[in-house]
Short mmCIF file of C-alpha atoms in Angstrom, two decimals:
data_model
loop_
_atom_site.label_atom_id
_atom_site.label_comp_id
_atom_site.label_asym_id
_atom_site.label_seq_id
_atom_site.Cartn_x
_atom_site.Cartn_y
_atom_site.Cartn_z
CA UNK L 298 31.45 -27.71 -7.32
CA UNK L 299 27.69 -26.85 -7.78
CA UNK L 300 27.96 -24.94 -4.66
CA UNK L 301 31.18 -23.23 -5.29
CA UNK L 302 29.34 -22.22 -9.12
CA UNK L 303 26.32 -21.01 -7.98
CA UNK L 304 27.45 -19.19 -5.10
CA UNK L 305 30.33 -17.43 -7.13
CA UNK L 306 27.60 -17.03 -10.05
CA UNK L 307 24.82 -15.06 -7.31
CA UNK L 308 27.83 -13.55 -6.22
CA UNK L 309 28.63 -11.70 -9.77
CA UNK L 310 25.44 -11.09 -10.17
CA UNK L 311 24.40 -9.06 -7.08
CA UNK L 312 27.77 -7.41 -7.08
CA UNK L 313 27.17 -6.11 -10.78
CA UNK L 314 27.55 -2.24 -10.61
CA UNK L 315 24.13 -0.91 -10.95
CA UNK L 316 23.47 2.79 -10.94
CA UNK L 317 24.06 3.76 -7.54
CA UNK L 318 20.37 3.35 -6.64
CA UNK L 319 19.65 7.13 -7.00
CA UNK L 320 16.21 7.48 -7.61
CA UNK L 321 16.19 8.71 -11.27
CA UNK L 322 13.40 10.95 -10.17
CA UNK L 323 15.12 12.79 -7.52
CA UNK L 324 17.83 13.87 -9.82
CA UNK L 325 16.90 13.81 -13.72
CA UNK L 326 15.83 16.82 -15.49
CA UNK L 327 14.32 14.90 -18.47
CA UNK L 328 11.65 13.08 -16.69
CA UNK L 329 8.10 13.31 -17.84
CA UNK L 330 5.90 10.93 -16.51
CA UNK L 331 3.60 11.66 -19.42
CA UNK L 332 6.02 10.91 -21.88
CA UNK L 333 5.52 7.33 -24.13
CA UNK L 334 7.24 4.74 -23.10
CA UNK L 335 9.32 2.41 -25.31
CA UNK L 336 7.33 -0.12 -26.76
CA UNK L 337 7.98 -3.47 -24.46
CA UNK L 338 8.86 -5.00 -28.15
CA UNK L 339 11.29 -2.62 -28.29
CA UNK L 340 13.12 -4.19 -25.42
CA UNK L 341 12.32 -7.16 -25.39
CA UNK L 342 13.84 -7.36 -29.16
CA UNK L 343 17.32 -6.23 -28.01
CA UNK L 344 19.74 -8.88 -28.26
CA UNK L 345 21.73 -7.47 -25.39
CA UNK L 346 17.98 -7.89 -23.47
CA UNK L 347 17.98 -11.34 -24.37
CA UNK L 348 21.27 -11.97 -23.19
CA UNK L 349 20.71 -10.43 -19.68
CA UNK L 350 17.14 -12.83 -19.59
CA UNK L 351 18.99 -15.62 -20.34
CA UNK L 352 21.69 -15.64 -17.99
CA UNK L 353 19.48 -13.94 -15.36
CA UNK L 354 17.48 -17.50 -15.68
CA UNK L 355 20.55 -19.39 -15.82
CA UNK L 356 21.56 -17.21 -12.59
CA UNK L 357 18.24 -17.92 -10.51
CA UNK L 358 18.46 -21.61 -11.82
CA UNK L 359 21.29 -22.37 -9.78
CA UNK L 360 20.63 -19.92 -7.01
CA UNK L 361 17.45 -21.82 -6.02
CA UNK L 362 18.99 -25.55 -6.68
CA UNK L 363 21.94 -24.00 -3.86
CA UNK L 364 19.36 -23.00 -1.37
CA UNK L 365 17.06 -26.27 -1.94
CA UNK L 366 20.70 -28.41 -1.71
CA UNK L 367 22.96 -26.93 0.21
CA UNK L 368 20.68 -25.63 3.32
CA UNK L 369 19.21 -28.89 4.55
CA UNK L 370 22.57 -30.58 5.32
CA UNK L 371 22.96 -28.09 7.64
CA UNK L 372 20.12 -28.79 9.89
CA UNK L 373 22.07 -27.56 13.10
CA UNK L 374 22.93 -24.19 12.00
CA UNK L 375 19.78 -23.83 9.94
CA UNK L 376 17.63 -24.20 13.12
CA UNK L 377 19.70 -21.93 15.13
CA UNK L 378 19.58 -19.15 12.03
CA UNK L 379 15.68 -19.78 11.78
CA UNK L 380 15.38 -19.45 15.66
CA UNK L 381 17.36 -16.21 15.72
CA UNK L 382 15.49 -14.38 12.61
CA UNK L 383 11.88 -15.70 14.85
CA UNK L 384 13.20 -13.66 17.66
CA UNK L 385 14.31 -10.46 15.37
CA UNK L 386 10.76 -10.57 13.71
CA UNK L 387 8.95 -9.98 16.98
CA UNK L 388 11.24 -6.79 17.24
CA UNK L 389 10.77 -5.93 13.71
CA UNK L 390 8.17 -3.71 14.28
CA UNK L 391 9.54 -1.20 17.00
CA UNK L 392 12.37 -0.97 15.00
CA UNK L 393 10.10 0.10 11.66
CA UNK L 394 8.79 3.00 13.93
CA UNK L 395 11.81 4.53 15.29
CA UNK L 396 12.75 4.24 10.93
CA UNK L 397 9.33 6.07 10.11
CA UNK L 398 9.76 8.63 13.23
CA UNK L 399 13.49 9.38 12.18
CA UNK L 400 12.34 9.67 8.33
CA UNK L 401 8.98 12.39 9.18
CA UNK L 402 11.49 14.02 11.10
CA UNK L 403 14.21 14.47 8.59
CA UNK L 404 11.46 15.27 5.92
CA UNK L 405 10.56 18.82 8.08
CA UNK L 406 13.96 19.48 9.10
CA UNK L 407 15.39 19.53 5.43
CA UNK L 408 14.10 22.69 4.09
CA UNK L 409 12.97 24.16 7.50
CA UNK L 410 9.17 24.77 6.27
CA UNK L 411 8.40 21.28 6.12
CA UNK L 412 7.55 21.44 1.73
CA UNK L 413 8.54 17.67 1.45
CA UNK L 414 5.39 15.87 0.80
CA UNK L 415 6.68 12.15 1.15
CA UNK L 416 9.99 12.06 -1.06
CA UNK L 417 12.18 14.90 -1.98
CA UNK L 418 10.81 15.67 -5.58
CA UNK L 419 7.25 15.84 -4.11
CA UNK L 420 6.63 19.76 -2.64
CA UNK L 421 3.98 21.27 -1.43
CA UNK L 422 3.44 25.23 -0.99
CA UNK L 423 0.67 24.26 2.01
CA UNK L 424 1.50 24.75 5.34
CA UNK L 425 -0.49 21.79 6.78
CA UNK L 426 2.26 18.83 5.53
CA UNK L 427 5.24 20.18 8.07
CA UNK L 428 2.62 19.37 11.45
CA UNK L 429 1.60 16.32 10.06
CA UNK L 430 4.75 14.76 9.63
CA UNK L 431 5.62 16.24 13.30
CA UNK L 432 2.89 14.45 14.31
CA UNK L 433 3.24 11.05 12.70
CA UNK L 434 6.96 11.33 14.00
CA UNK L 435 5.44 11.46 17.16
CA UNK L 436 2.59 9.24 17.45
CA UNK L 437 4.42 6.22 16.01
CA UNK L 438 5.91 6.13 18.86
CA UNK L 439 3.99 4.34 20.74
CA UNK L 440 1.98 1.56 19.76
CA UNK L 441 -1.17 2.50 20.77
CA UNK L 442 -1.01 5.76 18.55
CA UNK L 443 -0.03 3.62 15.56
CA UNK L 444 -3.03 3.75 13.88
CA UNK L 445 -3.15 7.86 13.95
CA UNK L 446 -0.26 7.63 12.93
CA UNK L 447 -0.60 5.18 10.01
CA UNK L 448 -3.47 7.44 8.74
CA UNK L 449 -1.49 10.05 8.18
CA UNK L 450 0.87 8.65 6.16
CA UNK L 451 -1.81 7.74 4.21
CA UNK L 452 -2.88 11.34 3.86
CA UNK L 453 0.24 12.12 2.83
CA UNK L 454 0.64 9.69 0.14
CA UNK L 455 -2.93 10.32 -1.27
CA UNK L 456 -1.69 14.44 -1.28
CA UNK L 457 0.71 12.57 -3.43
CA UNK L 458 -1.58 11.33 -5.70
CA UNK L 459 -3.76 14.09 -5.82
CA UNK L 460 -0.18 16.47 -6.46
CA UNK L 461 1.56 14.35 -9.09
CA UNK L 462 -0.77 11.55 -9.87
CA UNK L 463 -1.11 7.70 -8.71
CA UNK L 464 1.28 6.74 -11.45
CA UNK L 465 3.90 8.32 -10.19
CA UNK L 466 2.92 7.06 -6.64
CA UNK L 467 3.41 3.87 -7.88
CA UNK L 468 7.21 4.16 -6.85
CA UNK L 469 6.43 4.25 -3.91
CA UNK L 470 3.96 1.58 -2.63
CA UNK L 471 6.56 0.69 -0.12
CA UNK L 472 5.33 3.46 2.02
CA UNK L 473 1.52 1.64 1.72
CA UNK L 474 3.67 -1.65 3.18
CA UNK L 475 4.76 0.03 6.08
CA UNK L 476 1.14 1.93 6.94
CA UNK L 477 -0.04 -1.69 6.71
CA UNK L 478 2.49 -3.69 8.08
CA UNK L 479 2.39 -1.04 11.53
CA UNK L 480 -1.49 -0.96 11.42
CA UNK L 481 -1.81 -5.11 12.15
CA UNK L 482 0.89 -5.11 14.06
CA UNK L 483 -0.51 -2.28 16.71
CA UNK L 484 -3.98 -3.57 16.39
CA UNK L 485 -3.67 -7.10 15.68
CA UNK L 486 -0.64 -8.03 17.31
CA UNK L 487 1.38 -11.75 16.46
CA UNK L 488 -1.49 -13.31 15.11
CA UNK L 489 -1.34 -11.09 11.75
CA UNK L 490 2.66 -10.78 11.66
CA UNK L 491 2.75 -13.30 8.58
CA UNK L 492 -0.10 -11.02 6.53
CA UNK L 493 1.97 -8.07 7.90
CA UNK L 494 5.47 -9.03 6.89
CA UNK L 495 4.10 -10.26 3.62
CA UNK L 496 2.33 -7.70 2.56
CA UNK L 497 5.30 -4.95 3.48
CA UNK L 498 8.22 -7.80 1.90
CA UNK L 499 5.48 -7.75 -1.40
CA UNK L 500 5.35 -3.82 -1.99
CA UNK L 501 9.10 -3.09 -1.63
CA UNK L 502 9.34 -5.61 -3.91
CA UNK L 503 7.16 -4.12 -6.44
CA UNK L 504 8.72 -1.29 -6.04
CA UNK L 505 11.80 -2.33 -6.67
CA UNK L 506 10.86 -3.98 -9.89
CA UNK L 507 8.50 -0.90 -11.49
CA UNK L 508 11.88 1.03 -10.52
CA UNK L 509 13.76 -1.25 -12.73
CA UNK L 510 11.56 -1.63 -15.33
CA UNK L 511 11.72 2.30 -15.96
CA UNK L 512 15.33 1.66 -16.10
CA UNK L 513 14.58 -0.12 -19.30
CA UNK L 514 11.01 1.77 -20.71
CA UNK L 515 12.33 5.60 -19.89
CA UNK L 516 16.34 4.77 -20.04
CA UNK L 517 16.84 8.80 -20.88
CA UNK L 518 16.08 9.49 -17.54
CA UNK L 519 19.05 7.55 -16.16
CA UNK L 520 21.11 8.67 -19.33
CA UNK L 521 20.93 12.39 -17.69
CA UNK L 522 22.21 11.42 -14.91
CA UNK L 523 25.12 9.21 -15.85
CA UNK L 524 26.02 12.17 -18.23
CA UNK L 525 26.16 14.69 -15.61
CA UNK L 526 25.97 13.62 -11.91
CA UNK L 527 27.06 9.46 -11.76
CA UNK L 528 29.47 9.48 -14.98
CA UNK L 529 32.22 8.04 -12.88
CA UNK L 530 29.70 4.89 -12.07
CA UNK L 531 29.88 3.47 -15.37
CA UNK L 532 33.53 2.88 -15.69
CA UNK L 533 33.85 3.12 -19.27
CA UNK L 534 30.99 0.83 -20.08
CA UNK L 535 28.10 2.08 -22.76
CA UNK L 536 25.27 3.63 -21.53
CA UNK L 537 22.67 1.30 -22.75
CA UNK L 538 24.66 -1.74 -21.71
CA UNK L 539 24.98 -0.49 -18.29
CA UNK L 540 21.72 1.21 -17.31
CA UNK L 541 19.92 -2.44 -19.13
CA UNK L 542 22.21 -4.25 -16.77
CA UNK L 543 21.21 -2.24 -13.96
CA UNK L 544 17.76 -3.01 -14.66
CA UNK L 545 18.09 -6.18 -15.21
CA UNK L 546 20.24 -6.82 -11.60
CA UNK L 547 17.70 -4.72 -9.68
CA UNK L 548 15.03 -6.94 -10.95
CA UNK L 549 16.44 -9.89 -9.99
CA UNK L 550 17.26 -9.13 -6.52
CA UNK L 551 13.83 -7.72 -6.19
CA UNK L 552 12.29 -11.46 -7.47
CA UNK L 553 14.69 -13.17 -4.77
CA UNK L 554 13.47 -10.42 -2.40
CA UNK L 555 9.99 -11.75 -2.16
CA UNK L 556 10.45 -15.56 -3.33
CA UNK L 557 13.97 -16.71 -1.76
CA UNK L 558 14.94 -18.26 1.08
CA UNK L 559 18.23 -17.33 2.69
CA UNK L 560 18.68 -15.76 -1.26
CA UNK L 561 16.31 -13.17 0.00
CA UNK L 562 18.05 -12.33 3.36
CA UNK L 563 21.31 -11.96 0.50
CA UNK L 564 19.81 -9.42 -1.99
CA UNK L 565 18.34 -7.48 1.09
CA UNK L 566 22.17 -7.04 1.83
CA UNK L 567 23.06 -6.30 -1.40
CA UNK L 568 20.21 -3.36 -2.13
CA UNK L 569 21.09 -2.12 1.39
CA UNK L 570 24.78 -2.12 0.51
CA UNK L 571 24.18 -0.38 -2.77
CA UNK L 572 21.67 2.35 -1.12
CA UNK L 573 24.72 3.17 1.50
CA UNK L 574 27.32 3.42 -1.14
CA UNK L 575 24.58 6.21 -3.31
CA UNK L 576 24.88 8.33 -0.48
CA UNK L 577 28.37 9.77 -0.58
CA UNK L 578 27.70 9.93 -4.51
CA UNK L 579 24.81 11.61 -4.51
CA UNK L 580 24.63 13.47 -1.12
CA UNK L 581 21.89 13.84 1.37
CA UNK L 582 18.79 13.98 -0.75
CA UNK L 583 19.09 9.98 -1.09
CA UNK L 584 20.31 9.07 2.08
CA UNK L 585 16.40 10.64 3.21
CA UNK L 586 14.69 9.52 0.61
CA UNK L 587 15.44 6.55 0.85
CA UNK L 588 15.80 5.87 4.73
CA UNK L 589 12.67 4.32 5.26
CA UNK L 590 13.22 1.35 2.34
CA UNK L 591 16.63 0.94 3.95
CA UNK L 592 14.87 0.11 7.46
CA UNK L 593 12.78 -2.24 5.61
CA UNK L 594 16.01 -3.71 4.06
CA UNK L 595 17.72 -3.93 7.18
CA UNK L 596 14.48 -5.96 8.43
CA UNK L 597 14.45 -8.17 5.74
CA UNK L 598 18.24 -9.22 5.91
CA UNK L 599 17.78 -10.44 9.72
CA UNK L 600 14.36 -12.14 9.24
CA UNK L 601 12.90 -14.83 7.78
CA UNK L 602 11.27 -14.88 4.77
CA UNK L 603 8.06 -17.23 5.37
CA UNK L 604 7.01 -17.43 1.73
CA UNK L 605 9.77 -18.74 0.84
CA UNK L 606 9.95 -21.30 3.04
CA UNK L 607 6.11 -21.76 2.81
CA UNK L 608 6.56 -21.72 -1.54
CA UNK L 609 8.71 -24.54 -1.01
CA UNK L 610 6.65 -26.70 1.73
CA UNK L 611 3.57 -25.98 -0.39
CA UNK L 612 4.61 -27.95 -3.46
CA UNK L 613 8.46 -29.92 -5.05
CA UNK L 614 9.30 -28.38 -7.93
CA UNK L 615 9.56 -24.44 -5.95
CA UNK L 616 12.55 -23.46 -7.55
CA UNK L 617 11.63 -24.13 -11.17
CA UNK L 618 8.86 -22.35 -10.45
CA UNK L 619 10.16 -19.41 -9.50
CA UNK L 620 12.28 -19.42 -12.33
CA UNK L 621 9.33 -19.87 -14.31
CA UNK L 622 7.49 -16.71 -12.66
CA UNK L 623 10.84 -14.54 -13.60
CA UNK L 624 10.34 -15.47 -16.92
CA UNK L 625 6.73 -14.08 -17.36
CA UNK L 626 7.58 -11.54 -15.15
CA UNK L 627 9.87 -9.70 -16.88
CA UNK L 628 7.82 -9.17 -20.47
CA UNK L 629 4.44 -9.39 -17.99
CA UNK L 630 6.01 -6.40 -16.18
CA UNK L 631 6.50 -4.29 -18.76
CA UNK L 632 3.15 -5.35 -20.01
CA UNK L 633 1.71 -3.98 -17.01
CA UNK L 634 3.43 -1.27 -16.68
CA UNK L 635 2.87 -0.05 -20.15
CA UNK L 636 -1.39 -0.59 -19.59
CA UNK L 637 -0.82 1.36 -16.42
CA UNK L 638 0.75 4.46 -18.11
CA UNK L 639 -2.28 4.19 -20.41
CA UNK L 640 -4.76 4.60 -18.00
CA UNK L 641 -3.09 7.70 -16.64
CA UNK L 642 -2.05 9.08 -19.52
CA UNK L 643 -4.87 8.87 -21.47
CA UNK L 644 -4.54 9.92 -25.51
CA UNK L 645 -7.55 12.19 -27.36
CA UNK L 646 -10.49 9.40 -26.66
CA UNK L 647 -9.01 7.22 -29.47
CA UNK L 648 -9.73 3.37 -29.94
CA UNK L 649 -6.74 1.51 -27.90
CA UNK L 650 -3.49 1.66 -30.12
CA UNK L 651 -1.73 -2.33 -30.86
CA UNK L 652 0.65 -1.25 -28.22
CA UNK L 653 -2.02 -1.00 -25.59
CA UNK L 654 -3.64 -4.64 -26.43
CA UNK L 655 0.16 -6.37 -27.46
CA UNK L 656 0.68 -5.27 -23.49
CA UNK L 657 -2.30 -6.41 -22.39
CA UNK L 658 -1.29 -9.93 -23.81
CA UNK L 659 2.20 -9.44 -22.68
CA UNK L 660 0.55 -9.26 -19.05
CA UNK L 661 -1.78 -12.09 -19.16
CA UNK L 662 0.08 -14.58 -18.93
CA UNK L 663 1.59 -13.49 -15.51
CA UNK L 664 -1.69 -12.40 -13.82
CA UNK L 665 -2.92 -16.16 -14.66
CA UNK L 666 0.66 -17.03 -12.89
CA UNK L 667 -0.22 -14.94 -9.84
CA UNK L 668 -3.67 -15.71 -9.48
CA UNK L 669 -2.89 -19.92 -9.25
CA UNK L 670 0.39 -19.37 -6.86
CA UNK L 671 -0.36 -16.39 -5.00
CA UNK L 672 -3.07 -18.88 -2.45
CA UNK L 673 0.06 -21.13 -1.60
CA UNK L 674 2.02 -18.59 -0.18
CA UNK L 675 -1.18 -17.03 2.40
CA UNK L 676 -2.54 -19.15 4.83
CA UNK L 677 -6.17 -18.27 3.50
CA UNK L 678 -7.69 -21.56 1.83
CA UNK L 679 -9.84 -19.80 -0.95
CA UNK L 680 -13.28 -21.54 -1.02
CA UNK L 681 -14.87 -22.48 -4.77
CA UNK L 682 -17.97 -20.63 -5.30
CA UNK L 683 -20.46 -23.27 -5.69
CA UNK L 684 -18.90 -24.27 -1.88
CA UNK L 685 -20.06 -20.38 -0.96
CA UNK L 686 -23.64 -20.45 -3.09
CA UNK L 687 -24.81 -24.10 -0.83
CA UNK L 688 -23.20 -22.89 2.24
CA UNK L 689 -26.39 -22.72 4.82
CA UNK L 690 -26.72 -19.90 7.18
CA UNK L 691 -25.77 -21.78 10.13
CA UNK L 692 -22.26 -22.69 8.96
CA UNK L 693 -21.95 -19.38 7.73
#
């Protein structure tokens, strides 16, 4: 019965309609990245808020207890799964380049002049971007290349930057996992896949999330669209419940993303599924924008997700842990996301409004989360620094 509960439970949850996963930004015309941001007390005061936390914990609660559970009797099956997701990680690569080629080329053949910077609301009136991306298209092909290629992506994104600023960029950090994830895999090879795989599995995750927590900081951005392009999507529900809900799901699946086991092969599925199903809703423009996070996806849902597995090895306890990091995540988050906006959006040289330093405290206490778990999960041992300041030359 636990099983049957928590399965149907993860089940509801994941398949909880979220907003099509059309990137507000492609198709609002309210947004205005300088615009202030609810107040994370604002949010996180919202009984229907604290509704969604609370199941979402319940949710994640019983999702974990499943995998820890239910898995291990299986020891058969769970060998020959692990086995088979080993095999599809050594191919994981190629198949990211033929994604990225596929993606540079569909980025110059969409308005014929090759304007696209990186994602369809980023253009560009100079006529260097359209041989760049014919170039990366080209020189990912082949491994040795990589790295030309992986530097021009990284052009690209820091035109980005310099175009609409790095807090807007911050959408898309996926795109700085894939430049690193291709880079150690062309010049480091299998020794650096776990570094590589964790660092690309970390920034679609955090991309996910900072997606979703605009879902609940700007929600007039995905108000526009509900009332004019997605209106069918909501089927009858209010505006505020759904696009909170949305949020709220997205975040979730991004948390399980990064930190599950077979949970995060599951919401790879499910954010795959729900990028597919955008496409006939909201045409083209998504199905390219978003064709390189739907490779990673794809990637994700057939390997194996070593932290995880090495979260749980590392210490007991894993899963209320990870419930534990969802719960300062969410108000850290916003925290973070509202000290972020600050420092690109600077006001008239005042002193730091209370909103400023109630986010900074609202962050705190999940940097001091990351910084103690985040050595578990990478196979660096991190040395005190009195062990550094008396280590002699020689064993240096």
């Amino acid at each position: 019965m636990p099983a049957v509960l928590g399965t149907g439970l993860a089940t509801l949850a994941c398949a909880w309609p979220t907003s099509a996963q059309a990137h507000v930004k492609w198709f609002s015309n309210v947004v205005n990245c300088g615009a202030t941001p609810l107040s994370p007390l604002a949010v996180l005061g919202s009984p229907l808020f604290v509704m969604l936390v609370l199941g979402a914990l319940l949710t994640l609660c019983i999702v974990f207890m499943v995998e820890r559970h239910i898995l291990p009797r299986f020891e058969t099956l769970h060998q020959v799964h692990a086995d088979w997701k080993q095999r599809f990680s050594r191919n994981a690569a190629w198949l990211l380049r033929i994604g990225v080629c596929v993606y540079f080329v569909s980025l110059f053949t969409q308005d014929g002049q090759g304007r696209i910077v990186l994602t369809p609301e980023l253009k560009t009136a100079g006529s260097w971007v359209g041989p760049v991306q014919l170039l990366i298209a080209a020189l990912v092909l082949w491994k040795r290349t990589v790295p030309l290629a992986v530097l021009g992506m990284l052009s690209l994104y820091a035109h980005g930057v310099w175009a609409a600023g790095w807090f807007h960029m911050l959408d898309y950090v996926y795109f700085l996992g894939a430049a690193a994830f291709l880079w150690l895999d062309a010049t480091q090879g299998v020794a650096m896949h776990y570094i590589a795989f964790t660092l690309l599995r970390v920034s679609a995750g955090f991309s996910f999330m900072w997606v979703s927590i605009e879902k609940w900081l700007y929600p007039q951005w995905t108000y526009d669209i509900l009332d004019h392009e997605l209106a069918m999507v909501t089927m009858g529900l209010d505006k505020s419940f759904f696009v909170m809900s949305a949020g709220m799901v997205e975040f979730c699946l991004a948390l399980l993303l990064v930190l599950g086991r077979l949970s995060s092969q599951v919401a790879s599925l499910v954010l795959l599924a729900l990028m597919v199903a955008a496409i006939p809703l909201v045409g083209v423009i998504d199905a390219i924008g978003h064709a390189p996070l739907m490779v990673v996806l794809f990637i994700f849902s057939a390997s194996q997700n070593r932290i995880g597995y090495r979260a749980e090895a590392a210490r007991r306890g894993a899963d209320l842990g990870h419930v534990l990091t969802f719960a300062l995540a969410v108000p850290g988050c916003m925290g973070l996301y509202t000290l972020m906006h600050a420092l690109a959006y600077p006001g008239t040289g005042e002193l730091p409004t209370w909103h400023t330093l109630l986010a900074l405290l609202m962050s705190l206490p999940l940097l001091w989360r990351l910084w103690h778990t985040t050595p578990k999960l990478f196979p660096v041992r991190r040395r005190p620094w009195r062990e550094l300041v008396t280590l002699s030359p020689q064993a240096a």
